[in-house]
XYZ file of C-alpha atoms in Angstrom:
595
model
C -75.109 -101.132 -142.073
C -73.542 -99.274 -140.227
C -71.937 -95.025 -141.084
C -68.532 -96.959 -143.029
C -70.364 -99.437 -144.700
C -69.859 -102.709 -142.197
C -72.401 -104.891 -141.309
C -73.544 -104.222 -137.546
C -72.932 -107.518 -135.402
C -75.677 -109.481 -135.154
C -76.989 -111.338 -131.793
C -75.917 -115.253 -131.609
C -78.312 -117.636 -133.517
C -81.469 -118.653 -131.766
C -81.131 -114.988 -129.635
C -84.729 -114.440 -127.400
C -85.703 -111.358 -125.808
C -85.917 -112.110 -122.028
C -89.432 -112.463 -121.085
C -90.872 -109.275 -119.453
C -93.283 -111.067 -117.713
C -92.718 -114.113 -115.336
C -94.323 -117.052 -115.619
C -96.863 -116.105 -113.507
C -97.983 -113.455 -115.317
C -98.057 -111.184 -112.148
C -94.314 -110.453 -112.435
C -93.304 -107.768 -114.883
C -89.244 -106.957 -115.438
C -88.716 -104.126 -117.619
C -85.762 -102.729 -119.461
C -85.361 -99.417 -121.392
C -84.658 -99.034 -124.824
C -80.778 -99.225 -123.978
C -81.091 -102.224 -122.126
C -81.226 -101.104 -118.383
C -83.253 -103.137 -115.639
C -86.077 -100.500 -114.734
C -86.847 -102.843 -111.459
C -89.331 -105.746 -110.629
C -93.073 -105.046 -110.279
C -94.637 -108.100 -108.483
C -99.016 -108.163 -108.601
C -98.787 -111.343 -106.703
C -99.822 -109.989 -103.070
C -102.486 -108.117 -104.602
C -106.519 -108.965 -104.181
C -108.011 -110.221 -106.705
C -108.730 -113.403 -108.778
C -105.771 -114.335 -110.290
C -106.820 -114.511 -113.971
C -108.271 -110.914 -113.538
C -104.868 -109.417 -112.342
C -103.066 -111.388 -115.204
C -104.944 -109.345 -117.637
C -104.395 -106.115 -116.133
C -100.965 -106.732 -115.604
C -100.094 -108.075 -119.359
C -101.616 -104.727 -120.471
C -99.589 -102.935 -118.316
C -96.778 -104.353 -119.927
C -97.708 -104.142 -123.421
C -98.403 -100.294 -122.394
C -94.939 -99.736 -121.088
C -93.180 -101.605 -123.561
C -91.934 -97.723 -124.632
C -91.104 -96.396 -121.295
C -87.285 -95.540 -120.451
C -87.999 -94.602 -116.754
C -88.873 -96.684 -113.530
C -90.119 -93.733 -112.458
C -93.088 -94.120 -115.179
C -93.283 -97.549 -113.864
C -93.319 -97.215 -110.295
C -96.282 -94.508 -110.566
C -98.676 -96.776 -113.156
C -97.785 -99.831 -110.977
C -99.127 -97.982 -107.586
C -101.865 -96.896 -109.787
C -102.670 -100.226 -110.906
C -102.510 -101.704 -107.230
C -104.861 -99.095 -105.809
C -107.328 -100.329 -108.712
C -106.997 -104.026 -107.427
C -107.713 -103.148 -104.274
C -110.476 -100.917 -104.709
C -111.936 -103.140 -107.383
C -112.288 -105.984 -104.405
C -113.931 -103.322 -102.104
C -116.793 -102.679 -104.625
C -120.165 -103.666 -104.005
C -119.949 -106.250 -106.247
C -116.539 -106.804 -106.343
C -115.012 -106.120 -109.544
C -113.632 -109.443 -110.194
C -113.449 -109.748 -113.889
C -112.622 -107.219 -117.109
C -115.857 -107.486 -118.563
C -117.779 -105.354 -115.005
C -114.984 -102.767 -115.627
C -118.343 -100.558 -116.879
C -117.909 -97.374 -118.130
C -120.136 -95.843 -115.394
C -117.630 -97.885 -112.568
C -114.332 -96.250 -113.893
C -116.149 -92.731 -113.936
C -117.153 -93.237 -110.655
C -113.619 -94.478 -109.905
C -111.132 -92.279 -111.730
C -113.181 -89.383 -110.445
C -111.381 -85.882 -110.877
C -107.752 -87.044 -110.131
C -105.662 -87.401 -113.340
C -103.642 -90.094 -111.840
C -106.193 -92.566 -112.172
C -107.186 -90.896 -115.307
C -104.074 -91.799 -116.959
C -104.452 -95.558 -115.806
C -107.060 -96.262 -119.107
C -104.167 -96.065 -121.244
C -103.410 -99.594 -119.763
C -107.200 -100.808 -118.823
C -108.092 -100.109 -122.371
C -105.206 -102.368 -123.673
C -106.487 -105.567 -120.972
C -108.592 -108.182 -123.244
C -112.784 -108.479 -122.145
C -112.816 -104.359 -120.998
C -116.182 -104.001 -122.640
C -116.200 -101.712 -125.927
C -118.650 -99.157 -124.716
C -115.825 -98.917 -121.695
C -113.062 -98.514 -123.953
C -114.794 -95.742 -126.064
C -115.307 -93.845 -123.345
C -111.744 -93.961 -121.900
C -110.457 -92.613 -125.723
C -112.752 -89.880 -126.158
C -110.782 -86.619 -124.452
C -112.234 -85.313 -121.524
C -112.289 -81.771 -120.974
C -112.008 -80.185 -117.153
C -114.963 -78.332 -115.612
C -114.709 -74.709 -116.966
C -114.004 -73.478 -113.544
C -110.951 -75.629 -113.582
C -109.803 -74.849 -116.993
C -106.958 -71.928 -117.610
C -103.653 -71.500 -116.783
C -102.242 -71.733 -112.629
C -99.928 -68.344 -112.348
C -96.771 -68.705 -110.647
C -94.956 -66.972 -107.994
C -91.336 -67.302 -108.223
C -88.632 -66.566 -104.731
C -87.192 -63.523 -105.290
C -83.259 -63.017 -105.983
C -82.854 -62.859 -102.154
C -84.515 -65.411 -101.546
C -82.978 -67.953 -104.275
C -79.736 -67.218 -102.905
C -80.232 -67.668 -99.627
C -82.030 -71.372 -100.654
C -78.341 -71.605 -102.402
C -76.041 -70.499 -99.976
C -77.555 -72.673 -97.532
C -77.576 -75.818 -99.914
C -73.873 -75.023 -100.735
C -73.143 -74.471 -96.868
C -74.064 -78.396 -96.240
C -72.580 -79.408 -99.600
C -69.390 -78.090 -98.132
C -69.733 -79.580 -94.580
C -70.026 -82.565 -96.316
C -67.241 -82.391 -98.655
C -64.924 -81.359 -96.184
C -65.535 -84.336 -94.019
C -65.593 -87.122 -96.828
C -62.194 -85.175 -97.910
C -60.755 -85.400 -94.304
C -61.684 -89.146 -93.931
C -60.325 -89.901 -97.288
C -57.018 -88.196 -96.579
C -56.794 -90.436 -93.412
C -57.330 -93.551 -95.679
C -54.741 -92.587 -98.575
C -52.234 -91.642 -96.117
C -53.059 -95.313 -94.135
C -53.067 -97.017 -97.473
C -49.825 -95.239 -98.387
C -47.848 -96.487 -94.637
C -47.580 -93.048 -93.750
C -49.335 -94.175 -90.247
C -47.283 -96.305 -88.116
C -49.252 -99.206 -86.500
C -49.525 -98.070 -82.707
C -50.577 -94.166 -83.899
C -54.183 -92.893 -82.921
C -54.978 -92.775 -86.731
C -53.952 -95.782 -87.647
C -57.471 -98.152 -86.129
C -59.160 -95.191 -88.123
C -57.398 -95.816 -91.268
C -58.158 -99.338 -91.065
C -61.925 -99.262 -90.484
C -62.303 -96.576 -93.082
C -60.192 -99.386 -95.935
C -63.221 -101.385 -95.083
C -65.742 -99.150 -94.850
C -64.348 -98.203 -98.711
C -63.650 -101.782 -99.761
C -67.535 -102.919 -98.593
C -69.655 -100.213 -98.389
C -69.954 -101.253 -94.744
C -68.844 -101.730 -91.274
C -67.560 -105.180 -89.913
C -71.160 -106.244 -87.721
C -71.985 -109.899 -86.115
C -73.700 -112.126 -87.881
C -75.712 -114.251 -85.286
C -79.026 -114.506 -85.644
C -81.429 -110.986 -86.002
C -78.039 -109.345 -84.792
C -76.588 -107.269 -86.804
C -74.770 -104.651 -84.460
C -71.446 -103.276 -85.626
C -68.484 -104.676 -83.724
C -67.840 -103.088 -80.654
C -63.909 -102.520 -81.836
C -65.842 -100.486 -84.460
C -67.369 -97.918 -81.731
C -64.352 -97.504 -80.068
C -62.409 -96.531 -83.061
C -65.159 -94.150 -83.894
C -65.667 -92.943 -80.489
C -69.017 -93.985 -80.160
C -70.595 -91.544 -82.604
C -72.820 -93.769 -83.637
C -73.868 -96.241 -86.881
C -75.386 -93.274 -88.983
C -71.587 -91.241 -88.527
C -69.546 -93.731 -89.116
C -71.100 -95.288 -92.258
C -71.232 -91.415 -93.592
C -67.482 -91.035 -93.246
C -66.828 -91.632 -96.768
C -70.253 -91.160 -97.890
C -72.822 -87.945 -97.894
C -76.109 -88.745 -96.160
C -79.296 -88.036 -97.444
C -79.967 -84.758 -96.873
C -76.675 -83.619 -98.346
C -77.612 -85.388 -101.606
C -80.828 -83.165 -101.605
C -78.456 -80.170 -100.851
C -76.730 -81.355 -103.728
C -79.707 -81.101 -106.073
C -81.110 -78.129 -104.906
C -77.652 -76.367 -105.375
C -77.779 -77.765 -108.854
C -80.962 -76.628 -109.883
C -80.568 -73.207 -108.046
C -78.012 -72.629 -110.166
C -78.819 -74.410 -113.573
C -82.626 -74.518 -113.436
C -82.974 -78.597 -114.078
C -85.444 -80.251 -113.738
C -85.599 -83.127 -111.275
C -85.832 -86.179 -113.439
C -83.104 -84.949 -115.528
C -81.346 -84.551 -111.883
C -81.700 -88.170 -111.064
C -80.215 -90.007 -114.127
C -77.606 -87.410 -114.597
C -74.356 -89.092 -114.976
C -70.876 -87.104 -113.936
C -68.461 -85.156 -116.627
C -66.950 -87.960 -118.892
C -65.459 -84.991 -121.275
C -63.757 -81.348 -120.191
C -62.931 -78.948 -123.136
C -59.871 -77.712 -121.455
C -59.110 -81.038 -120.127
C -55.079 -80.444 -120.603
C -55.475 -78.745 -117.181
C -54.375 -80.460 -114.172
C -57.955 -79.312 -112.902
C -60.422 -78.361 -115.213
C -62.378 -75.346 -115.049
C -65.109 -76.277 -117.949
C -67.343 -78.769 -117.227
C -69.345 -80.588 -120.055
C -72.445 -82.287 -118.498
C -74.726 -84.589 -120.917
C -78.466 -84.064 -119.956
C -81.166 -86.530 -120.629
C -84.832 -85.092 -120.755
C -86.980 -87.685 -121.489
C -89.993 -86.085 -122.690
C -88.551 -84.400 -125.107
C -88.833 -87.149 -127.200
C -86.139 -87.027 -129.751
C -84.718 -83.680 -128.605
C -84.233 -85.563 -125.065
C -80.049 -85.498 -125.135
C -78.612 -81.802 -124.543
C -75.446 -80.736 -122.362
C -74.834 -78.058 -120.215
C -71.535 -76.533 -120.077
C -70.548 -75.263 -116.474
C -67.504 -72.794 -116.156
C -65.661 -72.772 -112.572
C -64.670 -69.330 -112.304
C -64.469 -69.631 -108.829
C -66.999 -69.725 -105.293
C -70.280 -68.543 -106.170
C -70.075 -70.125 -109.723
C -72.108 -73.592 -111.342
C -69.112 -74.939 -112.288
C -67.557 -74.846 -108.692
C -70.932 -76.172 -107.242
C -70.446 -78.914 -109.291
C -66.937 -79.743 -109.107
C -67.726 -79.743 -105.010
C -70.630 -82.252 -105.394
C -68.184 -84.347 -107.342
C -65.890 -84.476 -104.454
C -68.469 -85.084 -102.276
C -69.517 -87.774 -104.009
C -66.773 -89.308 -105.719
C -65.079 -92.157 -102.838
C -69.244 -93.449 -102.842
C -68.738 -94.017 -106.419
C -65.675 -95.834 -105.952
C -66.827 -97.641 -103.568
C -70.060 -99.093 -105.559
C -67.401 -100.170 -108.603
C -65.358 -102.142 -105.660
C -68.550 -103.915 -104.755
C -69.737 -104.754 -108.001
C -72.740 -102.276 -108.718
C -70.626 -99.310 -110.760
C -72.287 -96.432 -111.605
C -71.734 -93.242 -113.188
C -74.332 -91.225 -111.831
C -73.622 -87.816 -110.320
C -75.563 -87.969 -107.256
C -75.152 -91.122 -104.691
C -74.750 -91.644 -101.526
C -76.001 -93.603 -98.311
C -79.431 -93.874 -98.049
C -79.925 -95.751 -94.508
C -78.671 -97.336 -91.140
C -78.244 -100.896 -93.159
C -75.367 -102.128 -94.977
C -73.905 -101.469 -98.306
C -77.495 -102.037 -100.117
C -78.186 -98.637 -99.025
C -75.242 -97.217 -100.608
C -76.938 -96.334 -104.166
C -78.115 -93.672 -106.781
C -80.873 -91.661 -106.674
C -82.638 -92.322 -110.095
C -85.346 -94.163 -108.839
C -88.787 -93.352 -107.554
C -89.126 -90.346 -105.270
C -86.087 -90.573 -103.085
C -84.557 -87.498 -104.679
C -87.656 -85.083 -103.533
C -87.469 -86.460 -100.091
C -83.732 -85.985 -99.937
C -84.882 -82.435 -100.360
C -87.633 -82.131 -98.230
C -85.410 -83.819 -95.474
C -82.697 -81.511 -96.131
C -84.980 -77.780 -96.029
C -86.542 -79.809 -92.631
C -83.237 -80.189 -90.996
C -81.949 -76.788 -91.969
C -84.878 -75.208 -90.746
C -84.132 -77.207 -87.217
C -80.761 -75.847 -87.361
C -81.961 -72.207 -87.378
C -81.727 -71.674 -91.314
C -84.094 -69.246 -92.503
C -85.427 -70.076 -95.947
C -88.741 -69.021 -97.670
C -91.581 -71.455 -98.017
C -92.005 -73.504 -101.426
C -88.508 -74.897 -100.980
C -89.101 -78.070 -103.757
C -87.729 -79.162 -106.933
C -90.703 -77.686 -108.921
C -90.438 -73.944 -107.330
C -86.990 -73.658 -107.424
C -87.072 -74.970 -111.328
C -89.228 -71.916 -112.329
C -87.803 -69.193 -110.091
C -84.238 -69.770 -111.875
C -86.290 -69.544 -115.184
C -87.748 -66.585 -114.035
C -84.587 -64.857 -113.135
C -81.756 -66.333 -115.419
C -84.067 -64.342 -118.285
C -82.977 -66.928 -120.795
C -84.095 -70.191 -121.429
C -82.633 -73.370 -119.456
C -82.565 -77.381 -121.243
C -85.989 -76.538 -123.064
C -86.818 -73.565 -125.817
C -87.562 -70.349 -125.810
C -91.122 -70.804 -126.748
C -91.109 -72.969 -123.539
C -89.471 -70.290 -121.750
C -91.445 -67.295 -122.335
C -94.978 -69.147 -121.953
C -94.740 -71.632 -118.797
C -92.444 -69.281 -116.864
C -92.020 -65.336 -117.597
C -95.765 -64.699 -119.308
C -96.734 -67.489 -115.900
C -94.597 -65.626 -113.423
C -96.261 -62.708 -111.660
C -93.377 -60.545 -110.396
C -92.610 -61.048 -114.309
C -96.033 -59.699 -115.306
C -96.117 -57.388 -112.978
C -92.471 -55.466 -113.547
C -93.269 -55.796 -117.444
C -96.499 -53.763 -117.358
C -95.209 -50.802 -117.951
C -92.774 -52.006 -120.775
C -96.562 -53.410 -122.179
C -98.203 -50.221 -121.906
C -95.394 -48.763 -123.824
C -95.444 -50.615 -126.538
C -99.525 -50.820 -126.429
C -99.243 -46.662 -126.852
C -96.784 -46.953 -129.273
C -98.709 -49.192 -131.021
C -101.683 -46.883 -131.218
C -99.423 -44.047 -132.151
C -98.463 -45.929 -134.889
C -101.866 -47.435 -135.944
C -103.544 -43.631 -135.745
C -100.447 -42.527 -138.584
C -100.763 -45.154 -141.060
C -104.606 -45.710 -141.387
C -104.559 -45.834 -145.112
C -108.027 -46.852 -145.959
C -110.316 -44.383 -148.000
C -113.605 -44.238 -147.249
C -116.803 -43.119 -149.399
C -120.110 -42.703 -147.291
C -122.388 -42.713 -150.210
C -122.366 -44.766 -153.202
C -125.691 -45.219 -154.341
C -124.847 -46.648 -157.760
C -122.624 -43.516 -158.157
C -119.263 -44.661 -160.242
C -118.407 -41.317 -160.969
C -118.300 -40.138 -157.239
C -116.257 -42.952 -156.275
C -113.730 -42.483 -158.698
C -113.126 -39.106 -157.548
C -113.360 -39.439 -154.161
C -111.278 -42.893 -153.615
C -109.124 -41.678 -156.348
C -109.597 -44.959 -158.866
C -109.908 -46.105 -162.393
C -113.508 -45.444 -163.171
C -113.954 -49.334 -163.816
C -112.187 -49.429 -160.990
C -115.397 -47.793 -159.049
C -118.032 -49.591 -161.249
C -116.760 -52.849 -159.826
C -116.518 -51.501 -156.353
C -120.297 -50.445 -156.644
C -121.110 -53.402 -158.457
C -119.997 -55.119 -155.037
C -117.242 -57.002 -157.162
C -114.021 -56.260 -155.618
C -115.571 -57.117 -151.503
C -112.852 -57.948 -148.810
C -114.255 -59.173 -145.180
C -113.447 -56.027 -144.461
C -113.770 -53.730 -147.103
C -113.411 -53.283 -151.127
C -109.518 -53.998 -152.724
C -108.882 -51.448 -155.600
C -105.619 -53.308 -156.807
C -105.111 -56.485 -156.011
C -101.670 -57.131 -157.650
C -99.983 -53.434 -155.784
C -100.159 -54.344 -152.135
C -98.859 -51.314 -149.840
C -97.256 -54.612 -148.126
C -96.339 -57.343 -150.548
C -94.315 -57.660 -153.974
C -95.165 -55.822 -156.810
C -97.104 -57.548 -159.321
C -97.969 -60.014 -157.017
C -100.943 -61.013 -155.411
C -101.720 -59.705 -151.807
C -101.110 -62.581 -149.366
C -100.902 -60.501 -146.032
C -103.800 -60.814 -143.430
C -107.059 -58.959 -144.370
C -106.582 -56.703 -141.215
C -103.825 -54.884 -142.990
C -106.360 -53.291 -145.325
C -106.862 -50.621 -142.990
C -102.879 -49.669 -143.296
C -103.254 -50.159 -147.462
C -103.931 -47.202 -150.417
C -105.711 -49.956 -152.129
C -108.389 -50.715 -149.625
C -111.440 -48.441 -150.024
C -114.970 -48.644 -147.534
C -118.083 -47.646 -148.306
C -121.062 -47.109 -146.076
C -122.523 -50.819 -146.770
C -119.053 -52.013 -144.901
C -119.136 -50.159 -141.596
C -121.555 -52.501 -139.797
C -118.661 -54.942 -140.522
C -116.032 -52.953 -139.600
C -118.276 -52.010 -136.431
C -118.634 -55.763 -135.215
C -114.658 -56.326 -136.305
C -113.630 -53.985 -133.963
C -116.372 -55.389 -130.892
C -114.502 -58.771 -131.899
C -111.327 -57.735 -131.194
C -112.503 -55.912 -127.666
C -113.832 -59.365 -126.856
C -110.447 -61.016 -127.889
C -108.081 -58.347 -125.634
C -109.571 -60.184 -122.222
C -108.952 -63.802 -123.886
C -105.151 -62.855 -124.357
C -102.200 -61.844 -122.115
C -100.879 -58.318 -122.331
C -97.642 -59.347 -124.088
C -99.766 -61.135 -126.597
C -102.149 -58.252 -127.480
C -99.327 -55.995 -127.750
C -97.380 -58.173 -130.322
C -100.555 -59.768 -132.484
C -103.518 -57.564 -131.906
C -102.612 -54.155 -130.482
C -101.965 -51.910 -133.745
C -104.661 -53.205 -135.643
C -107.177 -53.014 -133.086
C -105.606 -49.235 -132.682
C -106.113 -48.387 -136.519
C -109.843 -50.096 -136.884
C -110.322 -47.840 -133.547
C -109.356 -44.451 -134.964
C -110.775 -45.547 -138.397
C -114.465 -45.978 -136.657
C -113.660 -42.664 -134.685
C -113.159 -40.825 -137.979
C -116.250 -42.257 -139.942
C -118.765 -42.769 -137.294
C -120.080 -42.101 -133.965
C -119.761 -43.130 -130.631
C -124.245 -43.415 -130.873
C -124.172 -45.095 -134.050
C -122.104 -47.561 -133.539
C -124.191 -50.067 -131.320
C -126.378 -49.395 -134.553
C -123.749 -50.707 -136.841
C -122.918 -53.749 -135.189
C -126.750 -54.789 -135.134
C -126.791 -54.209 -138.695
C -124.134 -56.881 -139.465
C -125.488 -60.042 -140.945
C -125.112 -63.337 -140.035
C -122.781 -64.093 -142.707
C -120.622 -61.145 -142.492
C -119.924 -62.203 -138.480
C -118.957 -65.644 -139.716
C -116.633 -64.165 -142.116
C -115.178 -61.837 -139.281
C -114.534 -64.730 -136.940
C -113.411 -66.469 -139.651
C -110.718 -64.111 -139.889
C -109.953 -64.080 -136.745
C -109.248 -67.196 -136.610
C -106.956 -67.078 -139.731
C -108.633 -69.011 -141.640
C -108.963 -67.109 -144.550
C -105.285 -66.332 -144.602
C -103.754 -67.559 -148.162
């Protein structure tokens, strides 16, 4: 039903699902969830018996039956071949799913996750042996020298901008001569150049180039040469000019991108699929200043759709870099709808010497990374100083890193894979850390609240007057009754940090900051190994972390111990604690004895 009550249409009677696989079975042709063509994988040319490939292949189907990208594809499918192919190299060949041992794939997958990620599919093919199958589902952990986060090292401010100004510096080259050609072309269309002018042979090839996609070439045989009328028009700049009169080349689409991402912090595969503005809040203007951009994020999973809203507010702005790769992009657009192959995707352009098969989107594979890495390679040719690390991935992080606000993911995101990750981050907020970590300790040091008695020795009476309690209050603290991990709890139902008449549900640490918590001399060696715990825990944590979670407590245990003990005794103290009583510390470390 649909949202007013009326039946959604249903498909015509006797409706199939097109087949994914051919015939064959060596064949696959996906589409996404909302019914787009995500290309046409073909095993056939692969070694290999046949009925061996089959299997593979079906499982590689059934695996992908969820994925909305060809990109997902393309990488499992070169995956997959490189398997075939070393699978008929092996001494035995590999030649059917039952030898696919699990010693085989770990000699096979190795340490490259690329391969690893293949036994989602080999596990799915019918005959992989169960032993092999276990061992493909059980998670494998890296070597601990492997294990822990990379840090990152963003450009600096300078540096970004100098990546931008020279992506917006061919972004504008570009415009300008799409704009210039397409003038020539309107005012031909319009018969505002007589037949005889110099412009007119210009306007006419460029109506074809814009009606085709392509130049007028012969047709005999291999040759395929555009016409020579073509050159002279042109003036003999060459195939790879002309067909970019109306269209940007490659490197200006990677321009494009890295502009984009400079400047909104995308990420690549949202890049690729992004389609252009279909809504403007202030669309009454001739020209709107406010672009709305939808954003799809695949692996987000439901939280994949977002927008991005881009003001123009003139050069130097994201909503002026986009509104100039819209012109630069906007007659090859046109052109594609003319043809028959529409699109709405922001960036396109010509991708090759050919014909108008190589005037296309970028969604695909990796064409939009080696746009970019053709683009930094021809700048740097030109003279163009830029910084090293000029990618998709580095640029991504370093307008994270700088924005100082999160861009098309959360904040949680944010803060942990790229300022606590970043180390011109970590290292200009040290001293904001060691603020707060002295703060912290300041604190900690003036609300230690705990009330210690050294001595109890069955002695009620001398714990009532020196903790200040009920005198059954003290004959259950001697009597071991009212025992904490940490120490004993003289009122249970009065927290210094919960409800009145309540019970306490705050963590245990707080007892040191609570009237109600009172030690005795049988609870220092736990208080002794709490505090070694927590030393051990500071160098398992990053700065920021300590500061928020673990700083003031570790502060108020500290200047507890440094009231009530030693420095000597100490090492004495934490040999003293029992088994048990460490298991109940790390237990509460690990919050699992929170309520």
């Amino acid at each position: 039903m649909s949202g007013r009550g009326r039946r959604a249409a249903l498909p015509p009677a006797g409706h199939r699902k097109a087949p994914v696989l051919d015939a064959d079975g060596l064949v696959i042709r996906p589409v996404s969830g909302a019914g787009v063509p995500l290309g046409v994988w073909d095993f056939r040319d692969s070694p290999g018996p046949v009925d061996f490939r089959r299997a593979l292949v079906a499982a590689l189907a059934e695996q992908g039956q969820g994925w909305d990208s060809a990109a997902t594809y393309g990488s499992n499918v070169g995956t997959l071949r490189l398997f075939f192919k070393d699978a008929a190299a092996a001494e035995p060949p590999i030649t059917t799913t039952s030898q696919i041992t699990a010693e085989w794939w770990k000699q096979w997958t190795g340490d490259l996750h690329i391969r690893r990620v293949l036994a989602a599919v080999v596990r799915r093919a019918r005959g992989v042996p169960e032993t092999t199958r276990s061992f493909m589902e059980t998670p494998r952990r890296r070597p601990p020298a492997r294990r822990g986060t990379r840090r990152k090292q963003a450009h600096t401010r300078e540096e970004l901008k100098a990546i931008r100004d020279a992506a917006a510096a061919t972004v504008r080259a570009g415009r300008l001569r799409v704009a210039a050609n397409t003038a020539v072309l309107e005012r031909w269309r319009a018969g505002a150049i007589a037949p005889g002018d110099g412009e007119w042979a210009v306007g006419e090839v460029l109506d074809m180039l814009a009606r085709s996609g392509d130049l007028p070439r012969y047709h005999s045989g291999n040759d395929r040469s555009v016409v020579a009328y073509v050159e002279r028009v042109f003036g003999f700049e060459g195939n790879a000019a002309s067909l970019t009169r109306l269209f940007p080349t490659v490197r200006e689409v990677g321009a494009a991108a890295v502009l984009l991402i400079a400047y909104e912090a995308w990420n690549l595969s949202v890049l690729k699929v992004m389609d252009v503005p279909s809504w403007w809040p202030n669309a009454d203007r001739e020209d709107p200043a406010v672009h709305q951009v939808a954003t799809d994020k695949a692996r987000r999973g439901r939280r994949r759709h977002a927008s991005n809203t881009l003001v123009d507010v003139g050069e130097g702005s994201s909503g002026r870099a986009l509104h100039h790769v819209l012109e630069l992009t906007g007659q090859a657009r046109t052109t594609l709808g003319l043809i028959g192959r529409p699109t709405s995707k922001l960036l396109v352009g010509h991708r090759g010497l050919g014909g108008a098969e190589n005037l296309r989107d970028y969604a695909t594979s990796n064409v939009l990374s080696g746009a970019i890495r053709r683009w930094q390679r021809k700048a740097r040719e030109a003279g163009v100083v830029l910084p090293d690390r000029v990618n998709a991935q580095a640029l991504r992080h370093s307008a994270q890193a700088h924005h100082g606000r999160a861009r098309n993911n959360t904040q949680d995101t944010h803060e942990r894979d790229y300022q606590l990750l970043d180390e011109e981050v970590r290292n200009t907020s040290r001293g904001a850390v060691e603020l707060g970590l002295a703060q912290a300790v300041r604190s900690a040091r003036e609300t230690v609240a705990m009330r210690m008695v050294d001595q109890v020795d069955g002695d009620a009476e001398l714990v009532a007057k020196e903790a200040e309690v009920d005198i059954e209050v003290a004959r259950r603290i001697v009597a071991d009754r009212l025992r904490t991990p940490v120490a004993s709890c003289a009122d249970f139902l009065h927290s210094d940090h919960g409800v009145a008449g309540t019970p306490c549900s705050v963590s245990f640490l707080l007892c040191f900051a609570c009237r109600n918590a009172v030690a005795t001399g049988r609870d220092l060696p736990r208080i002794a190994y709490l505090h070694q715990a927590l030393e051990s825990l500071r160098s398992a944590v990053t700065p920021a972390v300590w500061a928020a979670d673990w700083a003031a407590h570790h502060a108020r245990i500290g200047d507890f111990l440094a009231t009530y003990t030693t420095t000597d005794s100490r090492p004495r103290l934490v040999a003293a604690a029992a088994e048990r009583d460490r298991e109940l510390i790390h237990r509460m470390l690990e919050r699992r004895l929170d309520p």
